Amino acid sequence: MANTILIGAQWGDEGKGKIIDFLTETAEIVVRSQGGNNAGHTVIVGGTKYVLHLIPSGILRPGTKCVIGNGVVLDPIAVAGEIDGLTAKGVSVTPENLLISDAAHLVLPYHRHLDEAREIAKGAGKIGTTKRGIGPAYGDKIARVGLRMADLLNPAVFSEKLATRVAENNETLARYGIAPLDFEQTLAQLLAAGKSLAPFVGNTVVFLHKSVREKKHMLFEGAQGTFLDIDHGTYPYVTSSNTTAGGACTGSGVPPHHIDSVLGVMKAYTTRVGEGPFPTEDEGLGDMLHGMGREFGSTTGRARRCGWFDAVAVRYAGMINGIDTLAVTNLDGLDSLASVKICTHYRLNGALLETPPMDYAQLAACEPVYIEMPGWLTPTDQIRDWNLMPERAKDYLLKICDLSGAKLSIASVGPNREQTILL
Ligand code: GDP
Ligand code: IMO
Ligand code: MG
């Protein structure tokens, strides 16, 4: 497998974790390059379910090296806890298989408090964040007042910088009526987490470039999805990082000419968690999927909003990310439907649109234009061979990929590793 960037082509939770796990049979290095523990990537192996938040999904494959790149925002207490949780489940996490960038910015307790306070203050206009402090942490990074992993490893420097930041943030928290953080206690907690993470920290750029020279196969594990991208998503109902393919390069220090392909992951339908416009949202479809016990968030447990497949959105995702091939997951979710809808265009004020408008109010006003295809009314979860797939299911998969402008490469019919069909 060549060096591949894997991204979510919709609003996140496309099944990236499952596909990464499948592909790491051949990838030697898996790199996270943006986002933080707002991500929740589910991988089921041998009947055990793992939900990975910050640690790359490749950690479950012995021999795979996982890298948390400079573009990630990292909550040291959360990542130390995630390592402990994996270890308790028998997954080996050591400096041999996990390397964390010394340039990654930290998500600190005041970021979490601010995230929550700002959401409450927004009332009905809230974004519906995961409350993990992601927006405030990236905000500090851009404002050049962030603290990084390298700072945490130098207690004297860290203590001094943190003191200034805690004092300033306590004033802001007071305006929201939130109790101030106790500096000494906060410092002690963070230094303890820093101490346990220290053996994992290094210069990830140097490591990745050595790996490029050694022709190691790398997989870049995108978090969130295209329409949550800070530049290209449904702003302001987005996350605070570049979730699209370019983010993998800036967030890892691996330049574009070392990337061989971009794989888009999408569901056979659409989901979104959090607020913001969602043209193909369909409550009936949501009720059906929730009734099957599906589509509850892996990070926050919230019921995901559900809708029909949106080819307008994925076509646009194809442009931004340069998607070469598509992996379609959750086909089995549609098995029981007599007919399935696909959105091919939006209608806005009488005009037919091929691409989504960037203004969220306009997007919210778009009406989906659908084609309808007959359902296959056959369980697909036991199918392992493309040739044994019901013809109507094949037609549907090929149609949504065709409308999205890229070739189908993987069809997923269940959450387990083996429920995957490689074309
Ligand atoms: P990610 O954030 O993109 O990694 O996706 P999540 O893990 O948050 O959500 C995807 C959900 O779909 C998880 O519960 C997966 O176990 C599940 N999943 C992935 N692919 C399939 C599939 O083909 N069929 C079924 N039934 N579930 C799937
Ligand atoms: P994975 O990697 C789905 C959404 C939140 C909210 C918005 C902003 O599992 O696909 P944030 O906490 O990032 O400031 O929240 O982004 N969001 C996700 N939705 N999957 C994710 O990650 C998400 N990470 C953030 O629900 O709407
Ligand atoms: Mg997820």
mmCIF file of C-alpha atoms in Angstrom, residues 74-410:
data_model
loop_
_atom_site.group_PDB
_atom_site.id
_atom_site.type_symbol
_atom_site.label_atom_id
_atom_site.label_comp_id
_atom_site.label_asym_id
_atom_site.label_seq_id
_atom_site.Cartn_x
_atom_site.Cartn_y
_atom_site.Cartn_z
ATOM 1 C CA LEU A 74 -3.638 16.781 22.888
ATOM 2 C CA ASP A 75 -5.229 16.669 26.318
ATOM 3 C CA PRO A 76 -2.400 15.141 28.384
ATOM 4 C CA ILE A 77 -4.693 13.844 31.120
ATOM 5 C CA ALA A 78 -7.072 12.286 28.566
ATOM 6 C CA VAL A 79 -4.314 10.656 26.506
ATOM 7 C CA ALA A 80 -2.607 9.243 29.603
ATOM 8 C CA GLY A 81 -6.015 7.798 30.564
ATOM 9 C CA GLU A 82 -6.535 6.393 27.074
ATOM 10 C CA ILE A 83 -3.169 4.624 27.212
ATOM 11 C CA ASP A 84 -4.075 3.155 30.622
ATOM 12 C CA GLY A 85 -7.476 2.029 29.294
ATOM 13 C CA LEU A 86 -5.910 0.270 26.304
ATOM 14 C CA THR A 87 -3.257 -1.341 28.484
ATOM 15 C CA ALA A 88 -5.981 -2.641 30.809
ATOM 16 C CA LYS A 89 -7.618 -4.272 27.771
ATOM 17 C CA GLY A 90 -4.357 -6.031 26.929
ATOM 18 C CA VAL A 91 -3.227 -3.681 24.134
ATOM 19 C CA SER A 92 0.470 -2.940 24.351
ATOM 20 C CA VAL A 93 1.177 0.816 24.134
ATOM 21 C CA THR A 94 4.876 1.575 24.471
ATOM 22 C CA PRO A 95 7.372 4.052 22.988
ATOM 23 C CA GLU A 96 8.047 1.269 20.470
ATOM 24 C CA ASN A 97 4.608 1.676 18.890
ATOM 25 C CA LEU A 98 3.535 5.225 19.829
ATOM 26 C CA LEU A 99 5.366 8.484 19.144
ATOM 27 C CA ILE A 100 3.898 11.859 20.145
ATOM 28 C CA SER A 101 5.023 15.153 18.614
ATOM 29 C CA ASP A 102 6.766 17.595 20.944
ATOM 30 C CA ALA A 103 5.117 20.378 18.905
ATOM 31 C CA ALA A 104 1.529 19.217 19.484
ATOM 32 C CA HIS A 105 -0.491 21.828 21.345
ATOM 33 C CA LEU A 106 -2.044 20.972 24.681
ATOM 34 C CA VAL A 107 -5.701 20.989 25.569
ATOM 35 C CA LEU A 108 -5.721 22.264 29.157
ATOM 36 C CA PRO A 109 -8.477 22.210 31.789
ATOM 37 C CA TYR A 110 -9.440 25.847 31.152
ATOM 38 C CA HIS A 111 -10.049 25.015 27.477
ATOM 39 C CA ARG A 112 -12.598 22.397 28.500
ATOM 40 C CA HIS A 113 -14.344 24.775 30.905
ATOM 41 C CA LEU A 114 -14.409 27.547 28.295
ATOM 42 C CA ASP A 115 -15.775 25.219 25.618
ATOM 43 C CA GLU A 116 -18.664 24.275 27.877
ATOM 44 C CA ALA A 117 -19.284 27.850 29.107
ATOM 45 C CA ARG A 118 -19.350 29.277 25.568
ATOM 46 C CA GLU A 119 -21.805 26.636 24.455
ATOM 47 C CA ILE A 120 -24.139 27.404 27.347
ATOM 48 C CA ALA A 121 -23.844 31.137 26.661
ATOM 49 C CA LYS A 122 -24.802 30.601 23.003
ATOM 50 C CA GLY A 123 -28.122 29.044 24.051
ATOM 51 C CA ALA A 124 -30.126 27.947 21.022
ATOM 52 C CA GLY A 125 -27.276 29.085 18.755
ATOM 53 C CA LYS A 126 -24.846 26.537 20.216
ATOM 54 C CA ILE A 127 -22.556 24.483 17.962
ATOM 55 C CA GLY A 128 -23.137 21.238 19.824
ATOM 56 C CA THR A 129 -19.430 20.634 20.496
ATOM 57 C CA THR A 130 -18.053 17.565 22.222
ATOM 58 C CA LYS A 131 -17.004 19.872 25.117
ATOM 59 C CA ARG A 132 -13.468 18.510 24.966
ATOM 60 C CA GLY A 133 -11.928 22.002 24.757
ATOM 61 C CA ILE A 134 -10.932 21.651 21.114
ATOM 62 C CA GLY A 135 -12.042 25.090 19.859
ATOM 63 C CA PRO A 136 -10.425 27.065 22.716
ATOM 64 C CA ALA A 137 -7.177 25.042 22.396
ATOM 65 C CA TYR A 138 -6.861 25.702 18.647
ATOM 66 C CA GLY A 139 -7.852 29.304 19.367
ATOM 67 C CA ASP A 140 -4.870 29.684 21.695
ATOM 68 C CA LYS A 141 -2.595 28.021 19.147
ATOM 69 C CA ILE A 142 -3.563 30.538 16.475
ATOM 70 C CA ALA A 143 -3.389 33.422 18.948
ATOM 71 C CA ARG A 144 0.146 32.224 19.821
ATOM 72 C CA VAL A 145 -0.550 31.770 23.505
ATOM 73 C CA GLY A 146 -0.810 27.967 23.451
ATOM 74 C CA LEU A 147 1.369 25.580 25.431
ATOM 75 C CA ARG A 148 2.906 22.602 23.686
ATOM 76 C CA MET A 149 4.037 19.096 24.555
ATOM 77 C CA ALA A 150 7.668 20.300 24.700
ATOM 78 C CA ASP A 151 6.676 22.846 27.375
ATOM 79 C CA LEU A 152 5.082 20.135 29.478
ATOM 80 C CA LEU A 153 8.317 18.182 29.554
ATOM 81 C CA ASN A 154 10.153 21.121 31.122
ATOM 82 C CA PRO A 155 8.478 21.631 34.524
ATOM 83 C CA ALA A 156 10.100 25.000 35.295
ATOM 84 C CA VAL A 157 9.129 26.522 31.929
ATOM 85 C CA PHE A 158 5.705 24.901 32.016
ATOM 86 C CA SER A 159 4.945 26.129 35.529
ATOM 87 C CA GLU A 160 5.768 29.705 34.577
ATOM 88 C CA LYS A 161 3.780 29.695 31.340
ATOM 89 C CA LEU A 162 0.822 27.901 32.918
ATOM 90 C CA ALA A 163 0.681 30.412 35.794
ATOM 91 C CA THR A 164 0.136 33.268 33.316
ATOM 92 C CA ARG A 165 -2.441 31.323 31.336
ATOM 93 C CA VAL A 166 -4.384 30.123 34.386
ATOM 94 C CA ALA A 167 -4.547 33.670 35.811
ATOM 95 C CA GLU A 168 -5.845 35.072 32.512
ATOM 96 C CA ASN A 169 -8.326 32.246 31.946
ATOM 97 C CA ASN A 170 -9.619 32.419 35.509
ATOM 98 C CA GLU A 171 -10.695 35.993 34.782
ATOM 99 C CA THR A 172 -12.547 34.831 31.672
ATOM 100 C CA LEU A 173 -14.129 31.901 33.528
ATOM 101 C CA ALA A 174 -15.316 34.302 36.243
ATOM 102 C CA ARG A 175 -17.256 36.252 33.599
ATOM 103 C CA TYR A 176 -19.146 33.025 32.858
ATOM 104 C CA GLY A 177 -19.712 32.446 36.583
ATOM 105 C CA ILE A 178 -17.330 29.477 36.686
ATOM 106 C CA ALA A 179 -15.117 28.851 39.739
ATOM 107 C CA PRO A 180 -11.419 29.576 39.174
ATOM 108 C CA LEU A 181 -8.934 26.777 38.588
ATOM 109 C CA ASP A 182 -6.556 26.086 41.440
ATOM 110 C CA PHE A 183 -3.132 26.655 39.897
ATOM 111 C CA GLU A 184 -1.108 24.293 42.112
ATOM 112 C CA GLN A 185 -3.573 21.447 41.737
ATOM 113 C CA THR A 186 -3.841 21.935 37.970
ATOM 114 C CA LEU A 187 -0.056 22.079 37.638
ATOM 115 C CA ALA A 188 0.412 18.899 39.686
ATOM 116 C CA GLN A 189 -2.154 16.958 37.614
ATOM 117 C CA LEU A 190 -0.628 18.069 34.334
ATOM 118 C CA LEU A 191 2.965 17.410 35.371
ATOM 119 C CA ALA A 192 1.981 13.910 36.485
ATOM 120 C CA ALA A 193 0.382 13.259 33.070
ATOM 121 C CA GLY A 194 3.435 14.817 31.379
ATOM 122 C CA LYS A 195 5.758 12.506 33.291
ATOM 123 C CA SER A 196 3.891 9.420 32.113
ATOM 124 C CA LEU A 197 3.848 10.691 28.503
ATOM 125 C CA ALA A 198 7.502 11.816 28.392
ATOM 126 C CA PRO A 199 8.895 8.491 27.057
ATOM 127 C CA PHE A 200 6.563 8.744 24.045
ATOM 128 C CA VAL A 201 7.494 12.300 23.016
ATOM 129 C CA GLY A 202 9.900 13.181 20.230
ATOM 130 C CA ASN A 203 10.345 14.877 16.878
ATOM 131 C CA THR A 204 7.714 13.191 14.715
ATOM 132 C CA VAL A 205 8.736 15.105 11.578
ATOM 133 C CA VAL A 206 12.241 13.628 11.659
ATOM 134 C CA PHE A 207 10.805 10.153 12.282
ATOM 135 C CA LEU A 208 8.310 10.430 9.424
ATOM 136 C CA HIS A 209 10.920 11.676 6.967
ATOM 137 C CA LYS A 210 13.221 8.786 7.885
ATOM 138 C CA SER A 211 10.253 6.496 7.254
ATOM 139 C CA VAL A 212 9.688 8.128 3.857
ATOM 140 C CA ARG A 213 13.325 7.431 2.949
ATOM 141 C CA GLU A 214 12.909 3.831 4.096
ATOM 142 C CA LYS A 215 9.812 3.595 1.866
ATOM 143 C CA LYS A 216 7.587 2.615 4.777
ATOM 144 C CA HIS A 217 3.883 2.639 3.994
ATOM 145 C CA MET A 218 2.000 5.328 5.830
ATOM 146 C CA LEU A 219 -1.656 5.813 6.470
ATOM 147 C CA PHE A 220 -2.876 9.221 7.615
ATOM 148 C CA GLU A 221 -5.912 8.789 9.834
ATOM 149 C CA GLY A 222 -8.251 11.722 9.376
ATOM 150 C CA ALA A 223 -10.499 12.712 12.233
ATOM 151 C CA GLN A 224 -13.947 14.340 11.898
ATOM 152 C CA GLY A 225 -15.115 14.886 8.322
ATOM 153 C CA THR A 226 -14.938 17.266 5.371
ATOM 154 C CA PHE A 227 -17.987 19.322 6.341
ATOM 155 C CA LEU A 228 -16.601 19.893 9.837
ATOM 156 C CA ASP A 229 -13.430 21.452 8.353
ATOM 157 C CA ILE A 230 -12.706 24.921 9.734
ATOM 158 C CA ASP A 231 -12.258 26.335 6.192
ATOM 159 C CA HIS A 232 -14.483 24.169 4.014
ATOM 160 C CA GLY A 233 -17.192 23.017 6.392
ATOM 161 C CA THR A 234 -20.549 24.458 7.375
ATOM 162 C CA TYR A 235 -18.977 27.304 9.370
ATOM 163 C CA PRO A 236 -19.537 28.075 12.228
ATOM 164 C CA TYR A 237 -21.008 24.606 12.809
ATOM 165 C CA VAL A 238 -17.610 22.973 12.376
ATOM 166 C CA THR A 239 -14.666 21.798 14.401
ATOM 167 C CA SER A 240 -11.507 23.902 14.699
ATOM 168 C CA SER A 241 -9.021 22.019 12.503
ATOM 169 C CA ASN A 242 -8.452 21.220 8.835
ATOM 170 C CA THR A 243 -10.101 17.838 8.576
ATOM 171 C CA THR A 244 -9.516 17.685 4.806
ATOM 172 C CA ALA A 245 -6.540 16.101 3.021
ATOM 173 C CA GLY A 246 -4.301 19.187 3.213
ATOM 174 C CA GLY A 247 -4.463 19.004 6.999
ATOM 175 C CA ALA A 248 -2.599 15.698 6.902
ATOM 176 C CA CYS A 249 0.446 17.423 5.379
ATOM 177 C CA THR A 250 0.561 20.503 7.620
ATOM 178 C CA GLY A 251 -0.311 18.423 10.658
ATOM 179 C CA SER A 252 2.495 15.925 10.103
ATOM 180 C CA GLY A 253 5.223 17.784 8.205
ATOM 181 C CA VAL A 254 5.062 15.242 5.358
ATOM 182 C CA PRO A 255 4.894 17.207 2.091
ATOM 183 C CA PRO A 256 2.216 16.590 -0.561
ATOM 184 C CA HIS A 257 4.561 14.953 -3.085
ATOM 185 C CA HIS A 258 5.068 12.010 -0.709
ATOM 186 C CA ILE A 259 1.345 11.276 -0.744
ATOM 187 C CA ASP A 260 0.216 8.698 -3.284
ATOM 188 C CA SER A 261 -3.526 8.541 -2.822
ATOM 189 C CA VAL A 262 -6.530 9.860 -0.947
ATOM 190 C CA LEU A 263 -9.221 7.504 0.272
ATOM 191 C CA GLY A 264 -12.595 8.994 1.174
ATOM 192 C CA VAL A 265 -14.685 7.122 3.723
ATOM 193 C CA MET A 266 -18.442 7.639 3.671
ATOM 194 C CA LYS A 267 -21.526 5.952 4.977
ATOM 195 C CA ALA A 268 -24.110 4.565 2.547
ATOM 196 C CA TYR A 269 -26.352 7.240 4.059
ATOM 197 C CA THR A 270 -25.486 10.417 6.005
ATOM 198 C CA THR A 271 -25.202 11.241 9.694
ATOM 199 C CA ARG A 272 -24.327 14.347 11.625
ATOM 200 C CA VAL A 273 -23.921 14.908 15.352
ATOM 201 C CA GLY A 274 -24.204 18.435 16.724
ATOM 202 C CA GLU A 275 -26.001 21.448 15.289
ATOM 203 C CA GLY A 276 -25.875 22.952 11.818
ATOM 204 C CA PRO A 277 -27.476 22.539 8.407
ATOM 205 C CA PHE A 278 -28.067 19.021 7.071
ATOM 206 C CA PRO A 279 -30.040 19.103 3.785
ATOM 207 C CA THR A 280 -30.910 15.390 3.511
ATOM 208 C CA GLU A 281 -31.857 14.892 7.178
ATOM 209 C CA ASP A 282 -34.775 12.468 7.494
ATOM 210 C CA GLU A 283 -36.361 11.724 10.839
ATOM 211 C CA GLY A 284 -37.973 8.500 9.647
ATOM 212 C CA LEU A 285 -34.633 7.082 8.559
ATOM 213 C CA GLY A 286 -33.157 8.200 11.885
ATOM 214 C CA ASP A 287 -35.918 6.477 13.855
ATOM 215 C CA MET A 288 -35.316 3.263 11.922
ATOM 216 C CA LEU A 289 -31.527 3.311 12.474
ATOM 217 C CA HIS A 290 -31.819 4.290 16.147
ATOM 218 C CA GLY A 291 -34.400 1.522 16.561
ATOM 219 C CA MET A 292 -31.738 -0.915 15.355
ATOM 220 C CA GLY A 293 -29.466 0.423 18.126
ATOM 221 C CA ARG A 294 -27.264 2.225 15.612
ATOM 222 C CA GLU A 295 -26.031 5.783 15.235
ATOM 223 C CA PHE A 296 -25.281 6.826 18.770
ATOM 224 C CA GLY A 297 -22.099 8.921 19.116
ATOM 225 C CA SER A 298 -18.912 7.090 20.113
ATOM 226 C CA THR A 299 -17.533 10.059 22.077
ATOM 227 C CA THR A 300 -20.591 11.655 23.664
ATOM 228 C CA GLY A 301 -23.300 8.985 23.258
ATOM 229 C CA ARG A 302 -25.620 11.533 21.584
ATOM 230 C CA ALA A 303 -28.087 10.176 19.020
ATOM 231 C CA ARG A 304 -26.720 11.098 15.604
ATOM 232 C CA ARG A 305 -28.978 12.923 13.167
ATOM 233 C CA CYS A 306 -29.559 10.750 10.085
ATOM 234 C CA GLY A 307 -30.405 11.376 6.448
ATOM 235 C CA TRP A 308 -30.181 10.053 2.914
ATOM 236 C CA PHE A 309 -26.964 9.851 0.942
ATOM 237 C CA ASP A 310 -25.944 13.320 -0.224
ATOM 238 C CA ALA A 311 -23.985 13.181 -3.487
ATOM 239 C CA VAL A 312 -23.815 16.999 -3.692
ATOM 240 C CA ALA A 313 -21.812 17.049 -0.474
ATOM 241 C CA VAL A 314 -19.517 14.121 -1.320
ATOM 242 C CA ARG A 315 -18.841 15.476 -4.843
ATOM 243 C CA TYR A 316 -17.584 18.647 -3.192
ATOM 244 C CA ALA A 317 -15.552 16.596 -0.703
ATOM 245 C CA GLY A 318 -13.983 14.895 -3.723
ATOM 246 C CA MET A 319 -12.828 18.255 -5.045
ATOM 247 C CA ILE A 320 -11.327 19.516 -1.805
ATOM 248 C CA ASN A 321 -9.616 16.280 -0.814
ATOM 249 C CA GLY A 322 -8.699 14.927 -4.232
ATOM 250 C CA ILE A 323 -10.427 11.653 -3.413
ATOM 251 C CA ASP A 324 -9.137 8.817 -5.618
ATOM 252 C CA THR A 325 -11.281 6.014 -4.254
ATOM 253 C CA LEU A 326 -14.140 5.603 -1.817
ATOM 254 C CA ALA A 327 -14.819 3.199 1.022
ATOM 255 C CA VAL A 328 -18.546 2.912 1.699
ATOM 256 C CA THR A 329 -19.545 1.721 5.174
ATOM 257 C CA ASN A 330 -22.814 0.747 6.833
ATOM 258 C CA LEU A 331 -24.436 -0.542 3.671
ATOM 259 C CA ASP A 332 -26.185 -3.100 5.902
ATOM 260 C CA GLY A 333 -28.070 -0.255 7.617
ATOM 261 C CA LEU A 334 -30.241 0.071 4.488
ATOM 262 C CA ASP A 335 -30.872 -3.667 3.991
ATOM 263 C CA SER A 336 -34.502 -3.588 5.124
ATOM 264 C CA LEU A 337 -35.693 -0.683 2.950
ATOM 265 C CA ALA A 338 -37.952 -1.211 -0.065
ATOM 266 C CA SER A 339 -36.504 1.892 -1.697
ATOM 267 C CA VAL A 340 -33.565 4.207 -1.065
ATOM 268 C CA LYS A 341 -33.139 7.863 -1.917
ATOM 269 C CA ILE A 342 -30.037 9.634 -3.174
ATOM 270 C CA CYS A 343 -29.715 13.411 -3.265
ATOM 271 C CA THR A 344 -28.212 14.461 -6.606
ATOM 272 C CA HIS A 345 -28.756 18.242 -6.476
ATOM 273 C CA TYR A 346 -29.990 20.975 -4.176
ATOM 274 C CA ARG A 347 -32.707 23.407 -5.116
ATOM 275 C CA LEU A 348 -32.289 26.950 -3.817
ATOM 276 C CA ASN A 349 -34.698 29.732 -4.779
ATOM 277 C CA GLY A 350 -35.688 27.837 -7.917
ATOM 278 C CA ALA A 351 -32.105 27.179 -9.065
ATOM 279 C CA LEU A 352 -30.540 23.688 -9.248
ATOM 280 C CA LEU A 353 -27.172 23.541 -7.475
ATOM 281 C CA GLU A 354 -24.404 20.996 -8.183
ATOM 282 C CA THR A 355 -22.261 22.089 -5.227
ATOM 283 C CA PRO A 356 -23.203 23.207 -1.725
ATOM 284 C CA PRO A 357 -23.359 26.956 -0.973
ATOM 285 C CA MET A 358 -20.773 28.002 1.604
ATOM 286 C CA ASP A 359 -23.129 30.218 3.588
ATOM 287 C CA TYR A 360 -24.766 28.057 6.230
ATOM 288 C CA ALA A 361 -28.064 29.942 6.092
ATOM 289 C CA GLN A 362 -28.251 29.280 2.346
ATOM 290 C CA LEU A 363 -27.328 25.655 2.859
ATOM 291 C CA ALA A 364 -30.046 25.362 5.481
ATOM 292 C CA ALA A 365 -32.527 26.721 2.921
ATOM 293 C CA CYS A 366 -31.520 24.174 0.242
ATOM 294 C CA GLU A 367 -34.057 21.524 -0.667
ATOM 295 C CA PRO A 368 -32.611 18.146 -1.647
ATOM 296 C CA VAL A 369 -33.503 16.808 -5.098
ATOM 297 C CA TYR A 370 -33.689 13.024 -4.948
ATOM 298 C CA ILE A 371 -33.609 10.053 -7.241
ATOM 299 C CA GLU A 372 -35.002 6.851 -5.839
ATOM 300 C CA MET A 373 -33.655 3.325 -6.314
ATOM 301 C CA PRO A 374 -35.246 0.000 -5.373
ATOM 302 C CA GLY A 375 -33.957 -1.539 -2.140
ATOM 303 C CA TRP A 376 -32.309 -4.994 -2.100
ATOM 304 C CA LEU A 377 -34.316 -6.312 0.875
ATOM 305 C CA THR A 378 -31.612 -8.884 1.620
ATOM 306 C CA PRO A 379 -29.229 -9.006 4.588
ATOM 307 C CA THR A 380 -25.714 -8.095 3.425
ATOM 308 C CA ASP A 381 -23.822 -8.499 6.704
ATOM 309 C CA GLN A 382 -22.709 -12.075 5.923
ATOM 310 C CA ILE A 383 -21.506 -11.257 2.406
ATOM 311 C CA ARG A 384 -17.733 -11.314 1.874
ATOM 312 C CA ASP A 385 -17.550 -11.422 -1.919
ATOM 313 C CA TRP A 386 -18.597 -8.650 -4.302
ATOM 314 C CA ASN A 387 -19.966 -11.225 -6.741
ATOM 315 C CA LEU A 388 -22.385 -12.506 -4.116
ATOM 316 C CA MET A 389 -23.767 -9.067 -3.308
ATOM 317 C CA PRO A 390 -27.435 -8.524 -4.324
ATOM 318 C CA GLU A 391 -27.530 -6.826 -7.729
ATOM 319 C CA ARG A 392 -29.589 -3.934 -6.383
ATOM 320 C CA ALA A 393 -27.106 -3.314 -3.578
ATOM 321 C CA LYS A 394 -24.279 -3.296 -6.129
ATOM 322 C CA ASP A 395 -26.246 -0.860 -8.300
ATOM 323 C CA TYR A 396 -26.776 1.416 -5.313
ATOM 324 C CA LEU A 397 -23.101 1.385 -4.274
ATOM 325 C CA LEU A 398 -21.875 2.024 -7.810
ATOM 326 C CA LYS A 399 -24.454 4.792 -8.285
ATOM 327 C CA ILE A 400 -23.516 6.731 -5.139
ATOM 328 C CA CYS A 401 -19.813 6.492 -6.026
ATOM 329 C CA ASP A 402 -20.461 7.485 -9.628
ATOM 330 C CA LEU A 403 -22.474 10.525 -8.509
ATOM 331 C CA SER A 404 -19.688 11.374 -6.056
ATOM 332 C CA GLY A 405 -17.048 11.259 -8.787
ATOM 333 C CA ALA A 406 -14.733 8.522 -7.467
ATOM 334 C CA LYS A 407 -14.282 4.760 -7.716
ATOM 335 C CA LEU A 408 -15.561 2.352 -5.109
ATOM 336 C CA SER A 409 -12.676 0.439 -3.496
ATOM 337 C CA ILE A 410 -14.118 -0.968 -0.266
#
